[in-house]
PDB file of C-alpha atoms in Angstrom:
ATOM      1  CA  UNK A 285     -49.255   1.126 -86.348  1.00 45.00           C
ATOM      2  CA  UNK A 286     -51.141  -1.426 -84.335  1.00 45.00           C
ATOM      3  CA  UNK A 287     -54.722  -0.808 -83.333  1.00 43.00           C
ATOM      4  CA  UNK A 288     -55.024  -2.671 -80.044  1.00 45.00           C
ATOM      5  CA  UNK A 289     -57.509  -0.927 -77.756  1.00 43.00           C
ATOM      6  CA  UNK A 290     -57.036  -0.838 -73.977  1.00 43.00           C
ATOM      7  CA  UNK A 291     -59.063   1.398 -71.669  1.00 41.00           C
ATOM      8  CA  UNK A 292     -57.307   3.527 -69.029  1.00 45.00           C
ATOM      9  CA  UNK A 293     -60.249   5.270 -67.382  1.00 50.00           C
ATOM     10  CA  UNK A 294     -60.992   8.277 -69.586  1.00 83.00           C
ATOM     11  CA  UNK A 295     -57.952   7.474 -71.765  1.00 86.00           C
ATOM     12  CA  UNK A 296     -57.935   4.627 -74.280  1.00 90.00           C
ATOM     13  CA  UNK A 297     -54.843   3.351 -76.063  1.00 91.00           C
ATOM     14  CA  UNK A 298     -55.888   3.146 -79.722  1.00 88.00           C
ATOM     15  CA  UNK A 299     -52.572   2.247 -81.303  1.00 87.00           C
ATOM     16  CA  UNK A 300     -48.823   2.256 -81.095  1.00 89.00           C
ATOM     17  CA  UNK A 301     -45.876   2.918 -83.344  1.00 88.00           C
ATOM     18  CA  UNK A 302     -42.468   1.256 -82.962  1.00 86.00           C
ATOM     19  CA  UNK A 303     -39.184   2.345 -84.480  1.00 82.00           C
ATOM     20  CA  UNK A 304     -38.238  -0.442 -86.917  1.00 81.00           C
ATOM     21  CA  UNK A 305     -34.539   0.026 -86.133  1.00 81.00           C
ATOM     22  CA  UNK A 306     -35.055   0.210 -82.340  1.00 82.00           C
ATOM     23  CA  UNK A 307     -38.277  -1.522 -81.207  1.00 83.00           C
ATOM     24  CA  UNK A 308     -37.719  -0.261 -77.658  1.00 86.00           C
ATOM     25  CA  UNK A 309     -38.728   3.161 -78.995  1.00 87.00           C
ATOM     26  CA  UNK A 310     -42.489   2.594 -78.781  1.00 90.00           C
ATOM     27  CA  UNK A 311     -44.996   5.443 -78.888  1.00 92.00           C
ATOM     28  CA  UNK A 312     -48.574   4.864 -77.808  1.00 94.00           C
ATOM     29  CA  UNK A 313     -51.470   6.886 -79.148  1.00 91.00           C
ATOM     30  CA  UNK A 314     -54.228   7.501 -76.632  1.00 93.00           C
ATOM     31  CA  UNK A 315     -57.692   8.970 -76.975  1.00 92.00           C
ATOM     32  CA  UNK A 316     -58.649  11.310 -74.119  1.00 93.00           C
ATOM     33  CA  UNK A 317     -62.438  11.226 -74.187  1.00 89.00           C
ATOM     34  CA  UNK A 318     -63.134  14.213 -71.919  1.00 90.00           C
ATOM     35  CA  UNK A 319     -61.041  16.493 -74.131  1.00 91.00           C
ATOM     36  CA  UNK A 320     -61.778  14.811 -77.497  1.00 90.00           C
ATOM     37  CA  UNK A 321     -58.071  14.656 -78.368  1.00 92.00           C
ATOM     38  CA  UNK A 322     -55.576  11.995 -79.319  1.00 91.00           C
ATOM     39  CA  UNK A 323     -52.226  12.283 -77.556  1.00 94.00           C
ATOM     40  CA  UNK A 324     -48.929  10.495 -77.887  1.00 94.00           C
ATOM     41  CA  UNK A 325     -47.249   8.832 -74.947  1.00 95.00           C
ATOM     42  CA  UNK A 326     -43.578   7.913 -75.168  1.00 95.00           C
ATOM     43  CA  UNK A 327     -41.985  10.783 -77.094  1.00 93.00           C
ATOM     44  CA  UNK A 328     -40.863  12.423 -73.851  1.00 95.00           C
ATOM     45  CA  UNK A 329     -39.607   9.116 -72.433  1.00 94.00           C
ATOM     46  CA  UNK A 330     -37.630   8.215 -75.568  1.00 91.00           C
ATOM     47  CA  UNK A 331     -36.559  11.623 -76.867  1.00 91.00           C
ATOM     48  CA  UNK A 332     -37.076  14.163 -74.028  1.00 93.00           C
ATOM     49  CA  UNK A 333     -39.396  16.179 -76.285  1.00 94.00           C
ATOM     50  CA  UNK A 334     -43.011  17.197 -75.741  1.00 95.00           C
ATOM     51  CA  UNK A 335     -45.798  14.810 -76.591  1.00 95.00           C
ATOM     52  CA  UNK A 336     -48.207  15.650 -79.449  1.00 94.00           C
ATOM     53  CA  UNK A 337     -51.918  16.421 -79.118  1.00 94.00           C
ATOM     54  CA  UNK A 338     -54.161  15.963 -82.177  1.00 89.00           C
ATOM     55  CA  UNK A 339     -57.751  17.237 -82.092  1.00 89.00           C
ATOM     56  CA  UNK A 340     -60.304  14.454 -82.361  1.00 87.00           C
ATOM     57  CA  UNK A 341     -62.107  16.042 -85.305  1.00 83.00           C
ATOM     58  CA  UNK A 342     -58.959  15.791 -87.455  1.00 80.00           C
ATOM     59  CA  UNK A 343     -58.611  12.091 -86.719  1.00 74.00           C
ATOM     60  CA  UNK A 344     -62.276  11.347 -87.377  1.00 69.00           C
ATOM     61  CA  UNK A 345     -61.831  12.802 -90.854  1.00 64.00           C
ATOM     62  CA  UNK A 346     -58.822  10.559 -91.580  1.00 68.00           C
ATOM     63  CA  UNK A 347     -57.536   7.958 -89.106  1.00 70.00           C
ATOM     64  CA  UNK A 348     -54.413   7.396 -91.225  1.00 74.00           C
ATOM     65  CA  UNK A 349     -53.556  11.037 -90.639  1.00 74.00           C
ATOM     66  CA  UNK A 350     -52.682  10.511 -86.995  1.00 74.00           C
ATOM     67  CA  UNK A 351     -50.309   7.645 -87.702  1.00 79.00           C
ATOM     68  CA  UNK A 352     -48.718   9.476 -90.630  1.00 82.00           C
ATOM     69  CA  UNK A 353     -48.099  12.634 -88.579  1.00 83.00           C
ATOM     70  CA  UNK A 354     -46.660  10.803 -85.592  1.00 84.00           C
ATOM     71  CA  UNK A 355     -44.518   8.588 -87.852  1.00 85.00           C
ATOM     72  CA  UNK A 356     -43.144  11.644 -89.658  1.00 85.00           C
ATOM     73  CA  UNK A 357     -42.183  13.324 -86.393  1.00 88.00           C
ATOM     74  CA  UNK A 358     -40.696  10.128 -84.955  1.00 88.00           C
ATOM     75  CA  UNK A 359     -38.549   9.716 -88.047  1.00 88.00           C
ATOM     76  CA  UNK A 360     -37.129  13.222 -87.545  1.00 89.00           C
ATOM     77  CA  UNK A 361     -36.597  12.590 -83.810  1.00 90.00           C
ATOM     78  CA  UNK A 362     -34.726   9.363 -84.562  1.00 89.00           C
ATOM     79  CA  UNK A 363     -32.594  11.022 -87.229  1.00 90.00           C
ATOM     80  CA  UNK A 364     -31.620  13.810 -84.823  1.00 91.00           C
ATOM     81  CA  UNK A 365     -30.696  11.271 -82.154  1.00 90.00           C
ATOM     82  CA  UNK A 366     -28.669   9.158 -84.621  1.00 90.00           C
ATOM     83  CA  UNK A 367     -26.770  12.265 -85.777  1.00 93.00           C
ATOM     84  CA  UNK A 368     -26.451  13.485 -82.183  1.00 94.00           C
ATOM     85  CA  UNK A 369     -27.991  16.810 -83.187  1.00 94.00           C
ATOM     86  CA  UNK A 370     -30.573  18.944 -81.462  1.00 92.00           C
ATOM     87  CA  UNK A 371     -34.192  18.341 -82.389  1.00 91.00           C
ATOM     88  CA  UNK A 372     -36.804  21.080 -82.532  1.00 91.00           C
ATOM     89  CA  UNK A 373     -40.396  20.688 -83.603  1.00 91.00           C
ATOM     90  CA  UNK A 374     -40.908  22.415 -86.938  1.00 91.00           C
ATOM     91  CA  UNK A 375     -43.589  25.119 -86.804  1.00 92.00           C
ATOM     92  CA  UNK A 376     -45.271  23.503 -89.813  1.00 92.00           C
ATOM     93  CA  UNK A 377     -45.274  20.116 -91.486  1.00 88.00           C
ATOM     94  CA  UNK A 378     -46.944  18.673 -94.538  1.00 87.00           C
ATOM     95  CA  UNK A 379     -48.488  15.217 -94.308  1.00 83.00           C
ATOM     96  CA  UNK A 380     -50.794  13.500 -96.797  1.00 79.00           C
ATOM     97  CA  UNK A 381     -50.916  16.660 -98.933  1.00 83.00           C
ATOM     98  CA  UNK A 382     -52.143  18.857 -96.051  1.00 84.00           C
ATOM     99  CA  UNK A 383     -50.296  21.535 -94.115  1.00 90.00           C
ATOM    100  CA  UNK A 384     -50.339  21.518 -90.306  1.00 90.00           C
ATOM    101  CA  UNK A 385     -48.846  23.727 -87.638  1.00 92.00           C
ATOM    102  CA  UNK A 386     -47.389  22.625 -84.322  1.00 91.00           C
ATOM    103  CA  UNK A 387     -47.710  25.157 -81.532  1.00 92.00           C
ATOM    104  CA  UNK A 388     -46.422  24.945 -77.988  1.00 93.00           C
ATOM    105  CA  UNK A 389     -49.413  24.304 -75.752  1.00 92.00           C
ATOM    106  CA  UNK A 390     -47.631  23.798 -72.448  1.00 92.00           C
ATOM    107  CA  UNK A 391     -47.520  20.067 -71.810  1.00 90.00           C
ATOM    108  CA  UNK A 392     -48.125  19.183 -75.481  1.00 92.00           C
ATOM    109  CA  UNK A 393     -47.303  20.382 -78.962  1.00 93.00           C
ATOM    110  CA  UNK A 394     -50.724  21.223 -80.384  1.00 93.00           C
ATOM    111  CA  UNK A 395     -51.396  20.153 -83.961  1.00 89.00           C
ATOM    112  CA  UNK A 396     -53.654  22.386 -86.041  1.00 89.00           C
ATOM    113  CA  UNK A 397     -54.614  22.252 -89.685  1.00 87.00           C
ATOM    114  CA  UNK A 398     -53.444  25.280 -91.651  1.00 90.00           C
ATOM    115  CA  UNK A 399     -56.340  26.512 -93.769  1.00 83.00           C
ATOM    116  CA  UNK A 400     -55.121  28.228 -96.924  1.00 73.00           C
ATOM    117  CA  UNK A 401     -57.006  31.318 -97.951  1.00 60.00           C
TER     118      UNK A 401
END
């Protein structure tokens, strides 16, 4: 993941991830200041799936988390495309020893940390 920063008004590109096998599949990660969220840009363009929204407080705790989560999802998107199978976001995923849920939030899939009780 690169960490070039470019301002787009209230959105700032903070990084990008490229598919090693197909560099044209590039996903940008943007910070939306007014909403305190990080969002992907490029998943819909490359895979016709919803973008991902990650709450800012999760990223502040662990910046690697955002890249790891997006990379994990991109890997599954690429595998589905290569196999010509249908992709669906899993309701939960485990990354860096933590469990997260992905819920449909309209325009985005909303990432939330699952707190075990």
